[in-house]
mmCIF file of C-alpha atoms in Angstrom:
data_model
loop_
_atom_site.group_PDB
_atom_site.id
_atom_site.type_symbol
_atom_site.label_atom_id
_atom_site.label_comp_id
_atom_site.label_asym_id
_atom_site.label_seq_id
_atom_site.Cartn_x
_atom_site.Cartn_y
_atom_site.Cartn_z
ATOM 1 C CA MET K 1 -34.372 -215.141 120.635
ATOM 2 C CA LYS K 2 -31.950 -212.925 118.742
ATOM 3 C CA LYS K 3 -31.440 -210.513 121.635
ATOM 4 C CA PHE K 4 -30.779 -213.334 124.095
ATOM 5 C CA LEU K 5 -28.362 -214.981 121.660
ATOM 6 C CA ALA K 6 -26.542 -211.727 120.995
ATOM 7 C CA LEU K 7 -26.105 -211.193 124.729
ATOM 8 C CA LEU K 8 -24.995 -214.781 125.117
ATOM 9 C CA LEU K 9 -22.351 -214.526 122.407
ATOM 10 C CA ALA K 10 -21.023 -211.359 123.988
ATOM 11 C CA LEU K 11 -20.828 -213.150 127.323
ATOM 12 C CA VAL K 12 -19.058 -216.122 125.738
ATOM 13 C CA MET K 13 -16.407 -213.738 124.402
ATOM 14 C CA CYS K 14 -16.067 -212.234 127.861
ATOM 15 C CA PHE K 15 -15.806 -215.697 129.419
ATOM 16 C CA ALA K 16 -12.997 -216.652 127.060
ATOM 17 C CA LEU K 17 -11.130 -213.421 127.824
ATOM 18 C CA ALA K 18 -11.703 -213.865 131.537
ATOM 19 C CA ALA K 19 -10.359 -217.404 131.332
ATOM 20 C CA CYS K 20 -7.197 -216.187 129.623
ATOM 21 C CA ALA K 21 -6.661 -213.620 132.344
ATOM 22 C CA GLN K 22 -7.376 -216.087 135.121
ATOM 23 C CA ASP K 23 -3.844 -217.507 135.285
ATOM 24 C CA LYS K 24 -2.787 -214.395 137.210
ATOM 25 C CA ASP K 25 -5.512 -214.967 139.780
ATOM 26 C CA ASP K 26 -4.838 -218.652 140.463
ATOM 27 C CA ASP K 27 -2.046 -217.865 142.929
ATOM 28 C CA GLN K 28 -4.598 -215.880 144.928
ATOM 29 C CA GLY K 29 -6.747 -218.953 145.490
ATOM 30 C CA ASP K 30 -9.241 -218.766 142.606
ATOM 31 C CA LYS K 31 -10.620 -222.298 142.262
ATOM 32 C CA SER K 32 -12.953 -221.687 139.310
ATOM 33 C CA PRO K 33 -12.410 -223.901 136.243
ATOM 34 C CA ASN K 34 -10.008 -222.358 133.782
ATOM 35 C CA PRO K 35 -10.229 -223.193 130.057
ATOM 36 C CA SER K 36 -6.744 -221.775 129.512
ATOM 37 C CA GLN K 37 -5.354 -224.607 131.638
ATOM 38 C CA SER K 38 -6.904 -227.370 129.527
ATOM 39 C CA GLN K 39 -4.818 -229.447 127.169
ATOM 40 C CA PRO K 40 -5.425 -229.108 123.418
ATOM 41 C CA GLN K 41 -8.106 -231.563 122.312
ATOM 42 C CA GLU K 42 -7.613 -233.800 119.293
ATOM 43 C CA SER K 43 -10.942 -232.927 117.694
ATOM 44 C CA GLN K 44 -10.661 -229.199 118.374
ATOM 45 C CA ASP K 45 -8.157 -228.392 115.624
ATOM 46 C CA VAL K 46 -10.250 -225.661 114.033
ATOM 47 C CA GLU K 47 -9.197 -222.080 113.646
ATOM 48 C CA GLU K 48 -12.634 -220.562 114.188
ATOM 49 C CA PRO K 49 -15.492 -221.889 116.319
ATOM 50 C CA THR K 50 -18.570 -222.884 114.366
ATOM 51 C CA THR K 51 -22.059 -221.541 115.007
ATOM 52 C CA ASN K 52 -23.698 -224.672 113.602
ATOM 53 C CA PRO K 53 -23.819 -227.477 116.194
ATOM 54 C CA ASP K 54 -24.358 -230.042 113.436
ATOM 55 C CA ASP K 55 -20.813 -229.294 112.252
ATOM 56 C CA ILE K 56 -19.428 -230.328 115.651
ATOM 57 C CA PRO K 57 -19.015 -234.081 116.228
ATOM 58 C CA ASP K 58 -21.176 -235.617 118.939
ATOM 59 C CA SER K 59 -18.172 -237.556 120.218
ATOM 60 C CA MET K 60 -14.569 -236.477 120.557
ATOM 61 C CA THR K 61 -11.349 -237.917 121.994
ATOM 62 C CA SER K 62 -9.681 -235.886 124.718
ATOM 63 C CA SER K 63 -5.897 -236.032 124.669
ATOM 64 C CA ASP K 64 -5.714 -236.242 128.474
ATOM 65 C CA GLY K 65 -8.670 -238.610 128.837
ATOM 66 C CA LYS K 66 -10.727 -236.020 130.706
ATOM 67 C CA TYR K 67 -13.946 -234.400 129.545
ATOM 68 C CA GLN K 68 -14.624 -230.966 130.936
ATOM 69 C CA VAL K 69 -18.221 -230.257 129.874
ATOM 70 C CA ALA K 70 -20.470 -233.256 130.444
ATOM 71 C CA PHE K 71 -24.049 -233.864 129.367
ATOM 72 C CA ILE K 72 -26.432 -236.390 130.930
ATOM 73 C CA THR K 73 -29.238 -237.186 128.498
ATOM 74 C CA ASP K 74 -32.926 -237.381 129.273
ATOM 75 C CA VAL K 75 -34.964 -240.402 128.175
ATOM 76 C CA GLY K 76 -35.287 -240.797 124.425
ATOM 77 C CA SER K 77 -32.511 -240.577 121.886
ATOM 78 C CA LEU K 78 -29.639 -238.101 121.872
ATOM 79 C CA LYS K 79 -30.492 -237.007 118.326
ATOM 80 C CA ASP K 80 -34.201 -236.520 118.969
ATOM 81 C CA LYS K 81 -34.332 -233.251 116.994
ATOM 82 C CA SER K 82 -35.886 -231.783 120.122
ATOM 83 C CA PHE K 83 -35.089 -231.578 123.857
ATOM 84 C CA ASN K 84 -31.980 -233.767 124.192
ATOM 85 C CA GLN K 85 -30.424 -232.565 120.978
ATOM 86 C CA GLY K 86 -31.196 -228.896 121.621
ATOM 87 C CA THR K 87 -29.587 -229.108 125.062
ATOM 88 C CA PHE K 88 -26.524 -230.996 123.804
ATOM 89 C CA ASP K 89 -26.121 -228.435 121.028
ATOM 90 C CA GLY K 90 -25.436 -225.854 123.723
ATOM 91 C CA VAL K 91 -22.799 -228.088 125.300
ATOM 92 C CA LYS K 92 -21.033 -228.609 121.980
ATOM 93 C CA LEU K 93 -21.189 -224.961 120.946
ATOM 94 C CA TYR K 94 -19.763 -223.681 124.229
ATOM 95 C CA ALA K 95 -17.027 -226.306 124.314
ATOM 96 C CA ASP K 96 -16.089 -225.700 120.678
ATOM 97 C CA ALA K 97 -15.948 -221.933 121.148
ATOM 98 C CA ASN K 98 -13.693 -222.234 124.195
ATOM 99 C CA GLY K 99 -11.411 -225.142 123.302
ATOM 100 C CA LEU K 100 -12.891 -227.489 125.885
ATOM 101 C CA SER K 101 -13.403 -231.230 125.808
ATOM 102 C CA TYR K 102 -16.962 -232.553 126.068
ATOM 103 C CA LYS K 103 -18.839 -235.831 126.351
ATOM 104 C CA TYR K 104 -22.399 -237.057 126.601
ATOM 105 C CA TYR K 105 -23.466 -239.824 128.983
ATOM 106 C CA GLN K 106 -26.640 -241.817 128.408
ATOM 107 C CA PRO K 107 -27.929 -243.565 131.556
ATOM 108 C CA ALA K 108 -28.118 -247.339 131.259
ATOM 109 C CA ASN K 109 -31.372 -249.064 130.310
ATOM 110 C CA GLY K 110 -32.580 -246.341 127.960
ATOM 111 C CA ASN K 111 -36.194 -245.352 128.521
ATOM 112 C CA GLU K 112 -36.333 -247.717 131.498
ATOM 113 C CA ALA K 113 -33.448 -245.976 133.256
ATOM 114 C CA THR K 114 -33.654 -245.844 137.038
ATOM 115 C CA ASP K 115 -32.441 -243.165 139.438
ATOM 116 C CA ASP K 116 -29.396 -245.366 140.059
ATOM 117 C CA ASP K 117 -28.691 -245.460 136.321
ATOM 118 C CA ARG K 118 -28.833 -241.667 136.140
ATOM 119 C CA TYR K 119 -26.685 -241.268 139.237
ATOM 120 C CA ASN K 120 -24.076 -243.623 137.800
ATOM 121 C CA ALA K 121 -23.936 -241.535 134.627
ATOM 122 C CA MET K 122 -23.389 -238.381 136.690
ATOM 123 C CA LYS K 123 -20.746 -240.131 138.781
ATOM 124 C CA ALA K 124 -18.948 -241.230 135.615
ATOM 125 C CA ALA K 125 -19.027 -237.667 134.321
ATOM 126 C CA VAL K 126 -17.540 -236.195 137.508
ATOM 127 C CA GLU K 127 -14.902 -238.892 137.811
ATOM 128 C CA GLY K 128 -14.171 -238.410 134.114
ATOM 129 C CA GLY K 129 -12.959 -234.886 134.797
ATOM 130 C CA ALA K 130 -16.074 -232.766 134.326
ATOM 131 C CA ASP K 131 -15.801 -229.134 135.358
ATOM 132 C CA VAL K 132 -19.576 -228.880 134.931
ATOM 133 C CA VAL K 133 -22.353 -231.432 134.384
ATOM 134 C CA VAL K 134 -25.447 -230.482 132.374
ATOM 135 C CA CYS K 135 -28.473 -232.645 133.182
ATOM 136 C CA ALA K 136 -31.554 -232.617 130.957
ATOM 137 C CA GLY K 137 -35.085 -233.211 132.169
ATOM 138 C CA PHE K 138 -37.113 -233.354 135.367
ATOM 139 C CA LEU K 139 -36.569 -237.128 135.666
ATOM 140 C CA GLN K 140 -32.998 -236.370 136.751
ATOM 141 C CA GLU K 141 -34.123 -234.822 140.049
ATOM 142 C CA ALA K 142 -33.514 -237.639 142.545
ATOM 143 C CA ALA K 143 -30.211 -238.726 141.028
ATOM 144 C CA LEU K 144 -29.036 -235.145 140.656
ATOM 145 C CA ARG K 145 -29.835 -234.340 144.268
ATOM 146 C CA GLN K 146 -27.648 -237.233 145.438
ATOM 147 C CA ALA K 147 -24.861 -236.433 142.982
ATOM 148 C CA ALA K 148 -24.820 -232.785 144.072
ATOM 149 C CA ILE K 149 -24.546 -233.876 147.703
ATOM 150 C CA ASP K 150 -21.784 -236.388 146.971
ATOM 151 C CA TYR K 151 -19.825 -234.008 144.724
ATOM 152 C CA PRO K 152 -20.283 -230.565 146.326
ATOM 153 C CA ASP K 153 -17.400 -229.017 144.376
ATOM 154 C CA THR K 154 -18.915 -229.870 140.994
ATOM 155 C CA PRO K 155 -21.447 -227.431 139.490
ATOM 156 C CA PHE K 156 -24.537 -228.988 137.897
ATOM 157 C CA VAL K 157 -26.877 -227.299 135.411
ATOM 158 C CA PHE K 158 -30.434 -228.666 135.656
ATOM 159 C CA ILE K 159 -32.251 -227.915 132.376
ATOM 160 C CA ASP K 160 -36.044 -227.887 132.694
ATOM 161 C CA GLY K 161 -35.229 -227.965 136.386
ATOM 162 C CA TYR K 162 -35.520 -226.042 139.621
ATOM 163 C CA PRO K 163 -33.595 -225.476 142.855
ATOM 164 C CA LEU K 164 -32.812 -228.596 144.891
ATOM 165 C CA SER K 165 -32.162 -229.073 148.603
ATOM 166 C CA ASP K 166 -30.391 -231.699 150.668
ATOM 167 C CA ASP K 167 -32.132 -233.971 153.178
ATOM 168 C CA ALA K 168 -31.985 -231.252 155.826
ATOM 169 C CA GLY K 169 -33.646 -228.698 153.554
ATOM 170 C CA ASN K 170 -30.484 -226.737 152.806
ATOM 171 C CA PRO K 171 -30.230 -225.394 149.240
ATOM 172 C CA LEU K 172 -27.760 -227.226 147.058
ATOM 173 C CA THR K 173 -25.744 -224.261 145.859
ATOM 174 C CA ASN K 174 -23.917 -226.322 143.235
ATOM 175 C CA VAL K 175 -27.166 -226.872 141.275
ATOM 176 C CA ALA K 176 -28.550 -224.195 138.935
ATOM 177 C CA GLY K 177 -32.163 -224.826 137.940
ATOM 178 C CA ILE K 178 -33.024 -223.465 134.489
ATOM 179 C CA SER K 179 -36.647 -223.492 133.296
ATOM 180 C CA PHE K 180 -38.688 -221.764 130.613
ATOM 181 C CA MET K 181 -42.041 -220.050 130.310
ATOM 182 C CA GLU K 182 -43.309 -222.615 127.816
ATOM 183 C CA GLN K 183 -46.865 -221.376 128.256
ATOM 184 C CA GLN K 184 -45.911 -218.266 126.274
ATOM 185 C CA CYS K 185 -44.712 -220.003 123.112
ATOM 186 C CA GLY K 186 -47.474 -222.587 123.494
ATOM 187 C CA TYR K 187 -49.940 -219.686 123.430
ATOM 188 C CA PHE K 188 -48.301 -218.265 120.303
ATOM 189 C CA ALA K 189 -48.653 -221.614 118.527
ATOM 190 C CA GLY K 190 -52.290 -222.137 119.456
ATOM 191 C CA TYR K 191 -53.277 -218.580 118.626
ATOM 192 C CA ALA K 192 -51.470 -218.605 115.283
ATOM 193 C CA ALA K 193 -52.955 -221.956 114.251
ATOM 194 C CA VAL K 194 -56.538 -220.820 114.823
ATOM 195 C CA MET K 195 -55.964 -217.437 113.225
ATOM 196 C CA ASP K 196 -54.595 -219.290 110.195
ATOM 197 C CA GLY K 197 -57.845 -221.203 109.826
ATOM 198 C CA PHE K 198 -57.391 -224.429 111.798
ATOM 199 C CA THR K 199 -60.498 -225.260 113.842
ATOM 200 C CA LYS K 200 -59.894 -228.884 114.843
ATOM 201 C CA LEU K 201 -56.702 -229.157 116.834
ATOM 202 C CA GLY K 202 -54.825 -231.753 118.834
ATOM 203 C CA PHE K 203 -52.208 -231.866 121.578
ATOM 204 C CA SER K 204 -50.067 -234.957 122.255
ATOM 205 C CA GLY K 205 -47.820 -234.461 125.263
ATOM 206 C CA GLY K 206 -44.879 -236.271 126.816
ATOM 207 C CA GLY K 207 -44.231 -237.288 130.398
ATOM 208 C CA GLY K 208 -47.666 -238.723 131.008
ATOM 209 C CA GLY K 209 -48.891 -235.389 132.312
ATOM 210 C CA THR K 210 -46.289 -235.180 135.082
ATOM 211 C CA ASN K 211 -43.772 -233.020 133.204
ATOM 212 C CA ASP K 212 -44.313 -229.375 134.163
ATOM 213 C CA ALA K 213 -42.679 -228.097 130.974
ATOM 214 C CA CYS K 214 -45.007 -230.093 128.717
ATOM 215 C CA CYS K 215 -47.965 -229.116 130.889
ATOM 216 C CA ARG K 216 -47.101 -225.443 130.473
ATOM 217 C CA PHE K 217 -46.732 -225.905 126.701
ATOM 218 C CA GLY K 218 -50.159 -227.528 126.498
ATOM 219 C CA TYR K 219 -51.931 -225.076 128.784
ATOM 220 C CA GLY K 220 -50.569 -222.130 126.834
ATOM 221 C CA TYR K 221 -51.601 -223.796 123.570
ATOM 222 C CA VAL K 222 -55.204 -224.116 124.785
ATOM 223 C CA GLN K 223 -55.261 -220.501 125.987
ATOM 224 C CA GLY K 224 -53.969 -219.225 122.657
ATOM 225 C CA ALA K 225 -56.416 -221.274 120.595
ATOM 226 C CA ASN K 226 -59.332 -220.130 122.740
ATOM 227 C CA ALA K 227 -58.287 -216.477 122.531
ATOM 228 C CA ALA K 228 -58.005 -216.564 118.733
ATOM 229 C CA ALA K 229 -61.354 -218.327 118.412
ATOM 230 C CA ALA K 230 -62.951 -215.669 120.603
ATOM 231 C CA GLU K 231 -61.544 -212.917 118.387
ATOM 232 C CA LEU K 232 -62.902 -214.663 115.296
ATOM 233 C CA GLY K 233 -66.271 -215.384 116.909
ATOM 234 C CA ILE K 234 -65.999 -219.144 116.320
ATOM 235 C CA THR K 235 -65.716 -222.309 118.402
ATOM 236 C CA VAL K 236 -62.799 -224.681 117.894
ATOM 237 C CA GLN K 237 -62.302 -228.260 119.041
ATOM 238 C CA MET K 238 -59.239 -229.870 120.582
ATOM 239 C CA ASN K 239 -58.211 -233.432 121.453
ATOM 240 C CA TYR K 240 -55.771 -233.312 124.360
ATOM 241 C CA SER K 241 -53.850 -236.386 125.513
ATOM 242 C CA TRP K 242 -50.857 -237.707 127.434
ATOM 243 C CA GLU K 243 -51.417 -241.247 126.152
ATOM 244 C CA TYR K 244 -48.342 -243.148 124.906
ATOM 245 C CA GLY K 245 -46.069 -240.261 125.878
ATOM 246 C CA ALA K 246 -44.682 -241.323 129.245
ATOM 247 C CA ASN K 247 -41.208 -241.973 127.806
ATOM 248 C CA PHE K 248 -41.260 -239.220 125.160
ATOM 249 C CA SER K 249 -40.721 -241.901 122.523
ATOM 250 C CA ALA K 250 -42.106 -242.707 119.110
ATOM 251 C CA SER K 251 -44.335 -245.788 119.110
ATOM 252 C CA PRO K 252 -46.797 -247.623 116.850
ATOM 253 C CA GLU K 253 -49.487 -247.079 119.466
ATOM 254 C CA LEU K 254 -49.015 -243.317 119.442
ATOM 255 C CA GLN K 255 -48.989 -243.191 115.650
ATOM 256 C CA THR K 256 -52.193 -245.238 115.516
ATOM 257 C CA MET K 257 -53.944 -242.937 117.979
ATOM 258 C CA ILE K 258 -52.926 -239.774 116.150
ATOM 259 C CA SER K 259 -53.842 -241.303 112.788
ATOM 260 C CA GLY K 260 -57.289 -241.885 114.234
ATOM 261 C CA TRP K 261 -57.507 -238.240 115.218
ATOM 262 C CA TYR K 262 -56.627 -237.094 111.722
ATOM 263 C CA ALA K 263 -59.037 -239.563 110.160
ATOM 264 C CA ASN K 264 -61.810 -238.141 112.321
ATOM 265 C CA GLY K 265 -61.195 -234.542 111.337
ATOM 266 C CA THR K 266 -58.279 -233.239 113.412
ATOM 267 C CA GLU K 267 -56.285 -230.893 111.195
ATOM 268 C CA ILE K 268 -53.173 -230.081 113.218
ATOM 269 C CA VAL K 269 -51.486 -231.648 116.255
ATOM 270 C CA PHE K 270 -48.974 -230.089 118.643
ATOM 271 C CA ALA K 271 -46.356 -232.858 119.090
ATOM 272 C CA CYS K 272 -44.981 -231.973 122.510
ATOM 273 C CA GLY K 273 -42.571 -234.668 123.594
ATOM 274 C CA GLY K 274 -39.159 -235.292 122.040
ATOM 275 C CA SER K 275 -39.114 -238.332 119.762
ATOM 276 C CA MET K 276 -42.922 -238.528 119.891
ATOM 277 C CA PHE K 277 -42.653 -236.086 116.999
ATOM 278 C CA GLN K 278 -41.703 -238.932 114.673
ATOM 279 C CA SER K 279 -44.983 -240.778 115.284
ATOM 280 C CA VAL K 280 -47.097 -237.645 115.011
ATOM 281 C CA ALA K 281 -45.364 -236.501 111.812
ATOM 282 C CA ALA K 282 -45.755 -239.967 110.272
ATOM 283 C CA ALA K 283 -49.459 -239.941 111.096
ATOM 284 C CA ALA K 284 -49.802 -236.454 109.624
ATOM 285 C CA SER K 285 -48.012 -237.447 106.410
ATOM 286 C CA ALA K 286 -50.302 -240.440 105.954
ATOM 287 C CA ASN K 287 -53.457 -238.394 106.528
ATOM 288 C CA ASP K 288 -52.690 -235.019 104.913
ATOM 289 C CA GLY K 289 -52.496 -233.476 108.381
ATOM 290 C CA TYR K 290 -50.230 -230.861 109.924
ATOM 291 C CA VAL K 291 -47.930 -230.677 112.937
ATOM 292 C CA ILE K 292 -46.651 -228.093 115.400
ATOM 293 C CA GLY K 293 -43.116 -228.921 116.558
ATOM 294 C CA VAL K 294 -41.586 -228.303 119.976
ATOM 295 C CA ASP K 295 -38.413 -227.075 121.697
ATOM 296 C CA VAL K 296 -36.491 -226.342 118.475
ATOM 297 C CA ASP K 297 -37.428 -225.406 114.913
ATOM 298 C CA GLN K 298 -38.541 -228.758 113.497
ATOM 299 C CA SER K 299 -39.606 -227.480 110.081
ATOM 300 C CA GLY K 300 -36.651 -229.232 108.474
ATOM 301 C CA GLU K 301 -37.803 -232.607 109.771
ATOM 302 C CA SER K 302 -41.115 -232.785 107.901
ATOM 303 C CA ASP K 303 -43.121 -230.837 105.354
ATOM 304 C CA THR K 304 -46.097 -231.314 107.672
ATOM 305 C CA VAL K 305 -44.662 -228.866 110.232
ATOM 306 C CA ILE K 306 -46.442 -225.503 110.166
ATOM 307 C CA THR K 307 -44.512 -223.939 113.073
ATOM 308 C CA SER K 308 -42.655 -224.890 116.258
ATOM 309 C CA ALA K 309 -43.033 -223.695 119.847
ATOM 310 C CA MET K 310 -39.373 -223.094 120.612
ATOM 311 C CA LYS K 311 -37.380 -222.449 123.743
ATOM 312 C CA GLY K 312 -33.737 -221.413 123.821
ATOM 313 C CA LEU K 313 -32.223 -224.643 125.110
ATOM 314 C CA SER K 314 -28.839 -224.211 123.448
ATOM 315 C CA ASP K 315 -28.548 -220.546 124.414
ATOM 316 C CA ALA K 316 -29.519 -221.234 128.029
ATOM 317 C CA VAL K 317 -26.936 -224.018 128.363
ATOM 318 C CA GLN K 318 -24.174 -221.789 127.012
ATOM 319 C CA TRP K 319 -25.229 -218.989 129.338
ATOM 320 C CA ALA K 320 -25.260 -221.249 132.404
ATOM 321 C CA VAL K 321 -22.006 -223.067 131.583
ATOM 322 C CA GLY K 322 -20.402 -219.680 130.990
ATOM 323 C CA HIS K 323 -21.103 -218.812 134.623
ATOM 324 C CA VAL K 324 -18.917 -221.747 135.632
ATOM 325 C CA TYR K 325 -15.965 -220.657 133.576
ATOM 326 C CA ASP K 326 -16.054 -216.979 134.480
ATOM 327 C CA GLY K 327 -16.273 -217.783 138.191
ATOM 328 C CA THR K 328 -19.806 -216.447 138.731
ATOM 329 C CA PHE K 329 -21.712 -219.717 139.143
ATOM 330 C CA SER K 330 -22.648 -218.629 142.670
ATOM 331 C CA GLU K 331 -25.020 -216.110 141.048
ATOM 332 C CA ILE K 332 -27.207 -218.894 139.636
ATOM 333 C CA GLY K 333 -26.334 -221.876 141.835
ATOM 334 C CA GLY K 334 -28.907 -222.752 144.477
ATOM 335 C CA THR K 335 -31.591 -220.769 142.671
ATOM 336 C CA GLY K 336 -34.048 -221.164 139.831
ATOM 337 C CA THR K 337 -33.980 -219.123 136.639
ATOM 338 C CA SER K 338 -37.106 -218.992 134.462
ATOM 339 C CA LEU K 339 -36.589 -217.679 130.934
ATOM 340 C CA GLY K 340 -39.358 -216.292 128.749
ATOM 341 C CA VAL K 341 -40.241 -213.545 126.305
ATOM 342 C CA GLU K 342 -38.413 -210.934 128.359
ATOM 343 C CA ASP K 343 -35.217 -212.937 127.804
ATOM 344 C CA ASN K 344 -35.971 -213.663 124.146
ATOM 345 C CA ALA K 345 -35.915 -217.324 125.181
ATOM 346 C CA VAL K 346 -39.291 -218.549 123.841
ATOM 347 C CA ALA K 347 -40.683 -217.905 120.368
ATOM 348 C CA LEU K 348 -42.010 -219.189 117.063
ATOM 349 C CA PRO K 349 -39.501 -219.373 114.184
ATOM 350 C CA THR K 350 -39.968 -216.540 111.695
ATOM 351 C CA ALA K 351 -37.442 -217.448 108.991
ATOM 352 C CA ALA K 352 -39.042 -217.735 105.560
ATOM 353 C CA GLU K 353 -38.354 -221.447 105.301
ATOM 354 C CA SER K 354 -39.915 -222.090 108.716
ATOM 355 C CA TRP K 355 -42.984 -219.820 108.534
ATOM 356 C CA ARG K 356 -45.631 -221.936 106.794
ATOM 357 C CA PHE K 357 -48.834 -220.197 107.827
ATOM 358 C CA GLU K 358 -50.907 -219.123 104.849
ATOM 359 C CA SER K 359 -52.817 -216.157 106.247
ATOM 360 C CA PHE K 360 -51.417 -215.399 109.708
ATOM 361 C CA THR K 361 -48.443 -213.096 109.173
ATOM 362 C CA VAL K 362 -45.107 -212.574 110.869
ATOM 363 C CA GLU K 363 -46.167 -208.969 111.541
ATOM 364 C CA GLU K 364 -49.283 -210.156 113.372
ATOM 365 C CA TYR K 365 -47.194 -212.593 115.382
ATOM 366 C CA GLU K 366 -44.721 -209.869 116.318
ATOM 367 C CA GLU K 367 -47.578 -207.680 117.559
ATOM 368 C CA MET K 368 -48.730 -210.518 119.812
ATOM 369 C CA TYR K 369 -45.174 -211.135 120.986
ATOM 370 C CA GLN K 370 -44.819 -207.447 121.867
ATOM 371 C CA ALA K 371 -48.074 -207.558 123.825
ATOM 372 C CA VAL K 372 -46.648 -210.328 126.019
ATOM 373 C CA LEU K 373 -43.366 -208.450 126.307
ATOM 374 C CA ASP K 374 -44.961 -205.217 127.494
ATOM 375 C CA GLY K 375 -47.383 -206.998 129.800
ATOM 376 C CA THR K 376 -50.641 -206.131 128.085
ATOM 377 C CA LEU K 377 -51.099 -209.842 127.347
ATOM 378 C CA VAL K 378 -50.425 -212.205 130.237
ATOM 379 C CA VAL K 379 -50.372 -215.955 129.646
ATOM 380 C CA ASP K 380 -51.332 -217.941 132.724
ATOM 381 C CA SER K 381 -48.852 -220.620 133.850
ATOM 382 C CA ASP K 382 -51.096 -222.494 136.326
ATOM 383 C CA PHE K 383 -51.828 -225.575 134.255
ATOM 384 C CA SER K 384 -53.805 -227.134 137.111
ATOM 385 C CA LYS K 385 -56.716 -225.026 135.844
ATOM 386 C CA LEU K 386 -56.771 -226.653 132.401
ATOM 387 C CA GLU K 387 -59.737 -228.953 132.999
ATOM 388 C CA THR K 388 -61.611 -226.733 135.456
ATOM 389 C CA THR K 389 -61.683 -223.679 133.189
ATOM 390 C CA GLN K 390 -64.846 -223.031 131.200
ATOM 391 C CA TRP K 391 -63.313 -222.216 127.833
ATOM 392 C CA SER K 392 -65.449 -219.652 126.052
ATOM 393 C CA ASN K 393 -64.703 -220.681 122.478
ATOM 394 C CA LEU K 394 -63.020 -224.069 122.723
ATOM 395 C CA GLU K 395 -64.377 -227.578 123.218
ATOM 396 C CA LEU K 396 -61.648 -229.495 125.059
ATOM 397 C CA ASN K 397 -61.697 -233.287 124.789
ATOM 398 C CA VAL K 398 -59.165 -234.688 127.291
ATOM 399 C CA ILE K 399 -58.269 -238.252 126.372
#
């Protein structure tokens, strides 16, 4: 993701410069949000923006009571070390770099939040002064559609989303759908695990099987494991389940199920669902098992983590929000943007502290990555074929 991040940082610099120059254009009718017009924020008294989101407070106090960059959380906790946190990191980093106020809004009723709860959070964000509202997760769709209709002048960024239309079928041009080619990094994780010697694998996914992003992660994971097994001339086994993952939350039931997998020979489990990671990692720790993390590099969360199937949540948020502040949101609003290897937006972490494979090397991974980049290796995204495919070297046990 280095290339994507480098491009992003360059764009952020351009956005800041464009914002400073925008005062001259306002008299000519430019209605795009302008950071240079914002009041100084009480928690923004730093001389240089930080590149570490953990150094930026989750909550701040705006001197004018308005919050310009708003984030609506998905189900699960804000600090889930995964999807919510990775998305909010992008909000904080962009706001910090550009002297903007920011705030997160968690819909009422937690994991039992309704569409009305989500809509009310979006309404509060807009009425609280948001120039842009970032919404995380496919569960936001119905509420976001209504909010975009009711607040046509407010741009919304739909992470793990897609284009939306009004009741008449007209595209909602104030919604930018941003998705990822999760099947690619899922493939990398499955391939690497088998090449490193794991033969009994597991996949525990969030959303109950209705989340396209998790489905793509899982389908890619199976493809990669099967491909590696075919190269090695072996057959591998995989437990594959959406049980206890509907709300992407940790639970005793999930931990018990995964503990049972480990006790019966499973060696490594792909924990694909936000806070579900906590239950899978706990089960792994108790059973000398291993874990594959998701969305962000989760190696720092547990010694059981071998690798993580990452997507550039923070980078994508900064890129999309930047389009609001440089006046080019119309280029991504009303459309869907899917980010993958070509955008350096999906990957495995290769830092020394994160790379915990014993025999599969970074060089071998980079060769595989390049094969996807140049098109000689194509990872299928049609996860509807998961259970109908006759896997040549993998025994798939869907639970």
